[in-house]
Short mmCIF file of C-alpha atoms in Angstrom, two decimals:
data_model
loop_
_atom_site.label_atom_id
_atom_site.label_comp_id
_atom_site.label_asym_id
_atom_site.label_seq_id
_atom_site.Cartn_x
_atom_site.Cartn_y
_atom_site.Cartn_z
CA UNK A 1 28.63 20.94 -4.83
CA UNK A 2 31.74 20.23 -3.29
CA UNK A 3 33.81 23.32 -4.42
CA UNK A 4 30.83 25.50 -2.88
CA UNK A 5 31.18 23.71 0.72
CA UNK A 6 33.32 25.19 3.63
CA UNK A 7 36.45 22.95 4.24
CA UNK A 8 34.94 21.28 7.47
CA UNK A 9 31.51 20.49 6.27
CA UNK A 10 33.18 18.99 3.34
CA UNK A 11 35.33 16.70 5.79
CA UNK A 12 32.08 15.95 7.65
CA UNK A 13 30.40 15.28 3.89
CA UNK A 14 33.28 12.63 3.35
CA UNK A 15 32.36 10.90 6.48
CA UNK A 16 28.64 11.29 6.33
CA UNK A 17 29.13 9.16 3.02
CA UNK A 18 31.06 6.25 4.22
CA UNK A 19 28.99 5.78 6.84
CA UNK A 20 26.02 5.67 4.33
CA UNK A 21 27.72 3.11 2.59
CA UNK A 22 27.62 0.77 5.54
CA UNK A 23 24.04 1.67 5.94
CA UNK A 24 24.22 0.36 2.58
CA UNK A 25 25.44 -2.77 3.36
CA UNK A 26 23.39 -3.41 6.15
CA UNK A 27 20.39 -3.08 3.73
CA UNK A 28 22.14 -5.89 1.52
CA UNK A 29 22.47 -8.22 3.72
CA UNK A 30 19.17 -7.99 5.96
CA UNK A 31 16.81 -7.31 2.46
CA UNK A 32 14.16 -9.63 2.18
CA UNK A 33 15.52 -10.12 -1.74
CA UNK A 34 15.25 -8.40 -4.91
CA UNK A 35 11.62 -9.25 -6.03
CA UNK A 36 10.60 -8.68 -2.20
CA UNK A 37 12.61 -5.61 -1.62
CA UNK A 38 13.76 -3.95 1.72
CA UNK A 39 11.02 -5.66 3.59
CA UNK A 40 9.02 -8.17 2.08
CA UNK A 41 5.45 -9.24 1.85
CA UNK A 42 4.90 -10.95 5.37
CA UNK A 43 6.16 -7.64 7.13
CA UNK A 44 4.43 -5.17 9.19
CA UNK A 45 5.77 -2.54 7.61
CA UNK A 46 3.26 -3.74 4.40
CA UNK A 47 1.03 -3.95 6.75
CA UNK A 48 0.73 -1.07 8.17
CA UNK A 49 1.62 1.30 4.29
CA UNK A 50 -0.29 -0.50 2.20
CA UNK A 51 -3.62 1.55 4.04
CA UNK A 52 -3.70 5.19 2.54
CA UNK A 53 -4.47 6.45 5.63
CA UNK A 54 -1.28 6.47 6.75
CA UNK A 55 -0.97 9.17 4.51
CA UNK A 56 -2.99 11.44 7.02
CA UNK A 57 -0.49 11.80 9.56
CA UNK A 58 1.87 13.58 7.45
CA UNK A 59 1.07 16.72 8.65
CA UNK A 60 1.73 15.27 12.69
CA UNK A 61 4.74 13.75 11.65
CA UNK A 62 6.35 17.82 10.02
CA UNK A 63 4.69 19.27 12.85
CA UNK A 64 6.55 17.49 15.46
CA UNK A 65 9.95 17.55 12.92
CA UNK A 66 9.87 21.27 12.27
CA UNK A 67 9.77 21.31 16.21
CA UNK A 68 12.77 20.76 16.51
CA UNK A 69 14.40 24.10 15.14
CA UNK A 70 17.02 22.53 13.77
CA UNK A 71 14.97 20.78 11.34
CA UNK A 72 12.77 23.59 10.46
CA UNK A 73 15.34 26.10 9.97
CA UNK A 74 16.93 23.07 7.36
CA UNK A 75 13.63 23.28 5.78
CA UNK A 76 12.85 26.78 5.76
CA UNK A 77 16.50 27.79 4.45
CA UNK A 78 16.80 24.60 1.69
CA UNK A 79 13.63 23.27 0.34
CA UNK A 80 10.92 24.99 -2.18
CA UNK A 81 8.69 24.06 0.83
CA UNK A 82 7.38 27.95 -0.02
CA UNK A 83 6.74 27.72 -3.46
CA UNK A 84 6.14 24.44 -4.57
CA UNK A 85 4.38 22.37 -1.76
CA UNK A 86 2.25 19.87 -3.40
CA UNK A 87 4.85 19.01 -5.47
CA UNK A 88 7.10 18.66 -2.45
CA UNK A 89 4.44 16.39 -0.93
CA UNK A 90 4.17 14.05 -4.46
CA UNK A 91 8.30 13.87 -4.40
CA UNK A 92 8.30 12.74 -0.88
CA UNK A 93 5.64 10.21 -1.12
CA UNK A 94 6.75 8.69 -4.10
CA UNK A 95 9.91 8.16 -2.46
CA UNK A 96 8.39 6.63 0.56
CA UNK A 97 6.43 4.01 -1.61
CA UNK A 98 9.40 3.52 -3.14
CA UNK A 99 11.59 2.53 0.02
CA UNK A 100 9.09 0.52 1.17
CA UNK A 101 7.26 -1.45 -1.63
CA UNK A 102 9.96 -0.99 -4.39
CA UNK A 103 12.31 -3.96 -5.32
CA UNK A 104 15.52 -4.24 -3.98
CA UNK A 105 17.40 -2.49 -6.45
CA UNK A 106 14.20 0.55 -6.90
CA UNK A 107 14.55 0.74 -2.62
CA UNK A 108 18.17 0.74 -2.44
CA UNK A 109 18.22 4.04 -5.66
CA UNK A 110 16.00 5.41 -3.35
CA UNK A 111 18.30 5.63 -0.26
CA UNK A 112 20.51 6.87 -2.24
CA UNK A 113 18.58 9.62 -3.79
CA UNK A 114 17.38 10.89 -0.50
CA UNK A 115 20.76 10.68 0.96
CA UNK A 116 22.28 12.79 -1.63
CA UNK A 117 19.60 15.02 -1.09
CA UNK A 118 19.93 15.12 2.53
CA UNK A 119 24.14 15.73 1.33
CA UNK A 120 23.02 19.55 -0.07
CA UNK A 121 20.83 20.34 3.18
CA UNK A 122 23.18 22.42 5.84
CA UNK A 123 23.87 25.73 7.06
CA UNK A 124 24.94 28.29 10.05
CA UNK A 125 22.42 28.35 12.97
CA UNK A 126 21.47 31.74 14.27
CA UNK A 127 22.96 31.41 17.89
CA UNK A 128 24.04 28.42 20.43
CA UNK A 129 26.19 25.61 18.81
CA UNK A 130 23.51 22.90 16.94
CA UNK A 131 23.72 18.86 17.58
CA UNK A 132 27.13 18.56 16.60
CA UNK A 133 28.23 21.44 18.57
CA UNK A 134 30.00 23.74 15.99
CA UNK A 135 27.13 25.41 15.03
CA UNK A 136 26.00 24.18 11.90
CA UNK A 137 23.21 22.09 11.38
CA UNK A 138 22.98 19.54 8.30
CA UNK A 139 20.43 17.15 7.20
CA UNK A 140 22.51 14.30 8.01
CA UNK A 141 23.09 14.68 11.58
CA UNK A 142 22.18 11.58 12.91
CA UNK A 143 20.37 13.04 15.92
CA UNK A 144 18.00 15.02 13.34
CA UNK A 145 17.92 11.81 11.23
CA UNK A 146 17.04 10.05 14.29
CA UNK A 147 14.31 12.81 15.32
CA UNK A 148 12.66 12.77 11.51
CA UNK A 149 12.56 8.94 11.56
CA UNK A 150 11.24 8.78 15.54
CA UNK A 151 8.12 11.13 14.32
CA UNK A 152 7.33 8.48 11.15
CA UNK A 153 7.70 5.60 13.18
CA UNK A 154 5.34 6.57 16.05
CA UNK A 155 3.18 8.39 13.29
CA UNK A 156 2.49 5.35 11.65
CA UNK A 157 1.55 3.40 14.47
CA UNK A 158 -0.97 6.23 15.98
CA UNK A 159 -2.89 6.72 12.81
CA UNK A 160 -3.32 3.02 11.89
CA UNK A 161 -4.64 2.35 15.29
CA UNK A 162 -6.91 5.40 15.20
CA UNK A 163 -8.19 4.86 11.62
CA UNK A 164 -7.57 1.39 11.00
CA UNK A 165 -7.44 -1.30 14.11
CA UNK A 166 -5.35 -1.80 17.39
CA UNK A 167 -2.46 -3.47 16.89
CA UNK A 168 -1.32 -6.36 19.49
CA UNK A 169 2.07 -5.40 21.37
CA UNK A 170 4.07 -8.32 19.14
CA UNK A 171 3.06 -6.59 16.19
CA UNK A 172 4.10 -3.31 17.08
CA UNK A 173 7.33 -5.15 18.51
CA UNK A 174 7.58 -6.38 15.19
CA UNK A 175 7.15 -3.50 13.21
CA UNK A 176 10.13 -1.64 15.30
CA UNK A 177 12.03 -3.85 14.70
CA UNK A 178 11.61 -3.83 10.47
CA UNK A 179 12.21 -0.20 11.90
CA UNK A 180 16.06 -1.00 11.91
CA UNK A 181 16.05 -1.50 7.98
CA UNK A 182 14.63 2.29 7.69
CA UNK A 183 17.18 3.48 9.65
CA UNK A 184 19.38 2.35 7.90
CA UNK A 185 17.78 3.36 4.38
CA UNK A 186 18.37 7.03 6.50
CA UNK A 187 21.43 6.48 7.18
CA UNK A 188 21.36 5.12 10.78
CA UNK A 189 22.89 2.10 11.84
CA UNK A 190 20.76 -0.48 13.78
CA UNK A 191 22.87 0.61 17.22
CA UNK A 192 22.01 4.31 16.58
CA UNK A 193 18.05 3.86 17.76
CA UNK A 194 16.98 2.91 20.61
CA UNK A 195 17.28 -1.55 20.79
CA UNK A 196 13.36 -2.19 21.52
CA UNK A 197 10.02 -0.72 20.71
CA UNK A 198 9.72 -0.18 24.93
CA UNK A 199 13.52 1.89 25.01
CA UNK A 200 12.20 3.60 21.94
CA UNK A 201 9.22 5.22 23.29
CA UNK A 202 11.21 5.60 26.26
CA UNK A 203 13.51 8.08 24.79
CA UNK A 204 10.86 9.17 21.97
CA UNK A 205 8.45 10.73 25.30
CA UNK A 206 11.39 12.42 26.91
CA UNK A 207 11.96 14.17 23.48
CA UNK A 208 8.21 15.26 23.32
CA UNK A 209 8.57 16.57 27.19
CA UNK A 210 11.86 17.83 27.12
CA UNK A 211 13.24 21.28 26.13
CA UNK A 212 15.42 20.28 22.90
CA UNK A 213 12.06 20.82 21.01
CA UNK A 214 10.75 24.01 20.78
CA UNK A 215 8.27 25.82 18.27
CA UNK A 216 9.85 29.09 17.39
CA UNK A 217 9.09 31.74 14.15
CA UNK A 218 10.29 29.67 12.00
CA UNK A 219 8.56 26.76 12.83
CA UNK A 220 5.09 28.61 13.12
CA UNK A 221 5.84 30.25 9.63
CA UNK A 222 5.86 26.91 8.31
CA UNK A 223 2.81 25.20 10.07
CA UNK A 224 1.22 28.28 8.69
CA UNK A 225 1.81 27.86 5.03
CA UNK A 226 0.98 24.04 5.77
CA UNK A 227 -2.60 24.88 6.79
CA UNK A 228 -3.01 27.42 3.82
CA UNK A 229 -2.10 25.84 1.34
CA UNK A 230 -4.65 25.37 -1.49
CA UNK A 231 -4.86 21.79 -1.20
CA UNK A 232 -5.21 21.91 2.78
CA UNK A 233 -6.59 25.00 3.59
CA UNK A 234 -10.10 24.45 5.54
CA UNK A 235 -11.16 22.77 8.90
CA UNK A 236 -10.84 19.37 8.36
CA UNK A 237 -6.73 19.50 8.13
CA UNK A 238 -6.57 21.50 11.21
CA UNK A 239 -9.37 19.01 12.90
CA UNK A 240 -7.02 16.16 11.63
CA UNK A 241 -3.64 17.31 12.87
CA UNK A 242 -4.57 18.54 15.91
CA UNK A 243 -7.11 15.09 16.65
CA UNK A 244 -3.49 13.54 16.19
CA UNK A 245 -0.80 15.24 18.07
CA UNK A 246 0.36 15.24 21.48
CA UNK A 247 -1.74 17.52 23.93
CA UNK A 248 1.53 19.81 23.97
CA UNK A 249 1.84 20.13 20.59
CA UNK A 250 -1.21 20.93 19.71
CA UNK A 251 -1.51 24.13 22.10
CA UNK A 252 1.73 25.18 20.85
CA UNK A 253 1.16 25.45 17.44
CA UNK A 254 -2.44 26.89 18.76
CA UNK A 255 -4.50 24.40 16.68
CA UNK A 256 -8.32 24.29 18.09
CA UNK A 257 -9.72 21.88 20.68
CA UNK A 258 -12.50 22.83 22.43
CA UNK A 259 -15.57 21.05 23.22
CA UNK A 260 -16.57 21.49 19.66
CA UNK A 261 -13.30 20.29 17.94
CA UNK A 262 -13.40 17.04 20.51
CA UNK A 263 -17.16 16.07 19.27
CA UNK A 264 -16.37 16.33 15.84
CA UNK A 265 -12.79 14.47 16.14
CA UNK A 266 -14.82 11.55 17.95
CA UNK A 267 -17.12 11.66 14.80
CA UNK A 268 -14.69 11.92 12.01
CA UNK A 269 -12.80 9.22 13.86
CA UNK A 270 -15.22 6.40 14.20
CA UNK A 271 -17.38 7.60 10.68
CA UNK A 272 -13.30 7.16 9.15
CA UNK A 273 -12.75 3.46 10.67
CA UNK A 274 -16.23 2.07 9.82
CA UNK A 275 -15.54 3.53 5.61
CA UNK A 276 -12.00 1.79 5.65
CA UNK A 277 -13.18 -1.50 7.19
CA UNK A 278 -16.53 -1.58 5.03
CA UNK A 279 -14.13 -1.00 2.15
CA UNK A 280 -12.27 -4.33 0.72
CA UNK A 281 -9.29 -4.41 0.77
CA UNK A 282 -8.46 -5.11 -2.61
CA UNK A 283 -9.90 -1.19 -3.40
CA UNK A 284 -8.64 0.19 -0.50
CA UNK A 285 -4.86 -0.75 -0.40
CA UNK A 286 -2.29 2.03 -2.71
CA UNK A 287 -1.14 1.14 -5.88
CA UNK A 288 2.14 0.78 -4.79
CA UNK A 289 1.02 -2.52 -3.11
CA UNK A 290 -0.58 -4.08 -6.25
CA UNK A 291 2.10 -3.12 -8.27
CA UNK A 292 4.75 -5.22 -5.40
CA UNK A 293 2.16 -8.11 -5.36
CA UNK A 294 2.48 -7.86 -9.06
CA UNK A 295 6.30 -7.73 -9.44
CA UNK A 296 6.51 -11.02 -6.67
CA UNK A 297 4.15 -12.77 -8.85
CA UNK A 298 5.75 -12.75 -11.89
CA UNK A 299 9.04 -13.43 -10.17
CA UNK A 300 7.18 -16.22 -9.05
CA UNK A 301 5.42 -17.27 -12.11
CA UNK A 302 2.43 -16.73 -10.67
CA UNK A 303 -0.45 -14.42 -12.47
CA UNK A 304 -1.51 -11.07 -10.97
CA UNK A 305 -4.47 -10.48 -9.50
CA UNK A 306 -7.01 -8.17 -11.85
CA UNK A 307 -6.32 -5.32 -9.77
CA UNK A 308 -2.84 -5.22 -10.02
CA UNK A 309 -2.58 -5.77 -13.74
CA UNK A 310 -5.01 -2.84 -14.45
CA UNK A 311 -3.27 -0.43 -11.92
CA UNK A 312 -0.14 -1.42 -13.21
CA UNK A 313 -1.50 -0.69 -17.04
CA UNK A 314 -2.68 2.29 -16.00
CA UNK A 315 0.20 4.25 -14.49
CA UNK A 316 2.55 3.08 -17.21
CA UNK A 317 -0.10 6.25 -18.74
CA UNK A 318 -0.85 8.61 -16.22
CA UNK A 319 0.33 9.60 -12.79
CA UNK A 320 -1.75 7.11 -10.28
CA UNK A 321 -1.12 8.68 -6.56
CA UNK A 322 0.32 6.57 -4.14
CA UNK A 323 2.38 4.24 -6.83
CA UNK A 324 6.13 3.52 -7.94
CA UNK A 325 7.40 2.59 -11.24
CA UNK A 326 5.06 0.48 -13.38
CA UNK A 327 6.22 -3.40 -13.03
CA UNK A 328 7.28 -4.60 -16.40
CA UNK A 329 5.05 -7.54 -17.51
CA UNK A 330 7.81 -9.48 -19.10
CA UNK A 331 11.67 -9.20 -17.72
CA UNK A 332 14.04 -8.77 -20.21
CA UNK A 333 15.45 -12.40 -20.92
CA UNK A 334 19.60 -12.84 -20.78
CA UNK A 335 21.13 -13.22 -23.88
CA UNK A 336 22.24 -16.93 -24.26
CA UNK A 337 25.63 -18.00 -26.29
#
């Protein structure tokens, strides 16, 4: 990789990486531990992942990225986004459940995967000089970083309080603030977001309003594929996304929302809360939740719950969505002299 990289972007490589490994180090020392991982069992960020329906805002969360051309021309020019979108989609949820329910040492191999990742992700853009002003653009800019993360964050919050419950203003505090550990698990240090959940959405709503965002070709190419794909082609995607985004957005990308689309959003909305709450918990929560419960109990020498144990049996055999590496029932013991 390195020999194929122009002089300055591998200068700007070199320093992209030491500042990833005090991101690093920040993770360290502010982890909840190793059985608990990056952010343990009594945070909001559980809290708020653990519900599958978080899953549904993923389409939101690239529309608003890609809107920033920056990001979609990285997309467009260095992922198989084109030919290989579901498994694109598996790859990058995987990795999510991994950074947030893995153990310490699963989350942290995670970063570091995604960083490297984000390492091969650069290239020329077509005209005016890009965020860093010599007119390249590069996956780990920390103003795109910033931008990506900013569209999760407020995309996790929107759908769980659409589809789930409202949230009280400490916990969304809260959860902002767990927000500095995924920063840095980007590749952002705590003092390059905003300090508060109020400064955040502060500078998150100029953003949406302002004209550093713009959909152009590229961007529309993309939405397009998104919405005919063969796993998301059909109203109820299109319903979904554009139920979800911001009333600019959605005319932009010219998703439908007449009188028609607003009825049915009200009734896929409430007919969607009512299922989750009537469903228990225990069924409703991904495995990737059972199989952390399961890895703190045993560190605890505590048994797992049913539901854990047979999750946890079954994806050591087949693929379960929404779940990490299987837990090992029994650690490996030390060897003793």
């Amino acid at each position: 990789m390195w020999r194929s990289m122009p002089p300055d972007v591998q200068q700007q490589h070199g320093q992209d990486s030491e500042h990833f490994r005090k991101c690093l180090d920040y993770l360290r020392e502010h982890s909840a531990g190793e059985p608990e991982g990056i952010y343990g069992p009594d945070s909001m960020t559980w809290v708020l992942y653990r519900e599958p329906v978080i899953l549904l805002g993923g389409l939101r969360a690239i529309l608003l990225q890609i809107a920033h051309p920056a990001v979609a021309l990285g997309v467009s020019q260095n992922s198989n986004f084109r030919g290989d979108l579901l498994g694109r989609a598996r790859r990058t949820y995987t990795a999510m459940y991994q950074l947030v329910f893995g153990g310490l040492r699963e989350a942290m191999g995670a970063a570091k995967r995604v960083h490297s990742i984000h390492s091969r992700v650069y290239g020329p853009l077509p005209a005016s000089p890009g965020p860093g002003g010599d007119g390249r653009y590069r996956a780990n800019d920390p103003l795109l970083l910033r931008w990506v993360l900013a569209t999760l964050i407020d995309g996790a919050l929107v759908v769980f309080e659409t589809f789930v419950r409202p949230l009280s203003l400490e916990d969304k505090r809260r959860y902002y603030q767990e927000t500095r550990l995924a920063a840095a698990q980007f590749g952002l240090l705590p003092e390059q977001m905003p300090p508060t959940l109020e400064a955040f959405y502060e500078w998150y709503d100029e953003q949406l309003a302002g004209e550093t965002l713009r959909v152009g070709d590229t961007a529309l190419e993309l939405a397009s594929l998104l919405f005919n794909s063969p796993f998301t082609r059909g109203q109820f995607d299109e319903l979904l996304t554009a139920g979800l985004l911001p009333e600019r957005w959605r005319e932009t990308y010219g998703l439908a929302w007449g009188t028609g689309e607003q009825r049915a959003w009200k009734l896929l909305k409430g007919t969607m809360r009512r299922a989750i709450n009537l469903t228990p918990p225990t069924l409703r929560y991904v495995t990737a939740w059972h199989q952390a419960q399961m890895r703190l109990a045993l560190a605890r020498g505590k048994r797992p719950t049913v539901m854990a144990r047979v999750l946890n049996t079954l994806d050591s055999y087949v693929d379960v969505p929404f779940s990490i590496r299987p837990v090992a029932v029994k650690a490996p013991t030390d060897d003793k002299d």
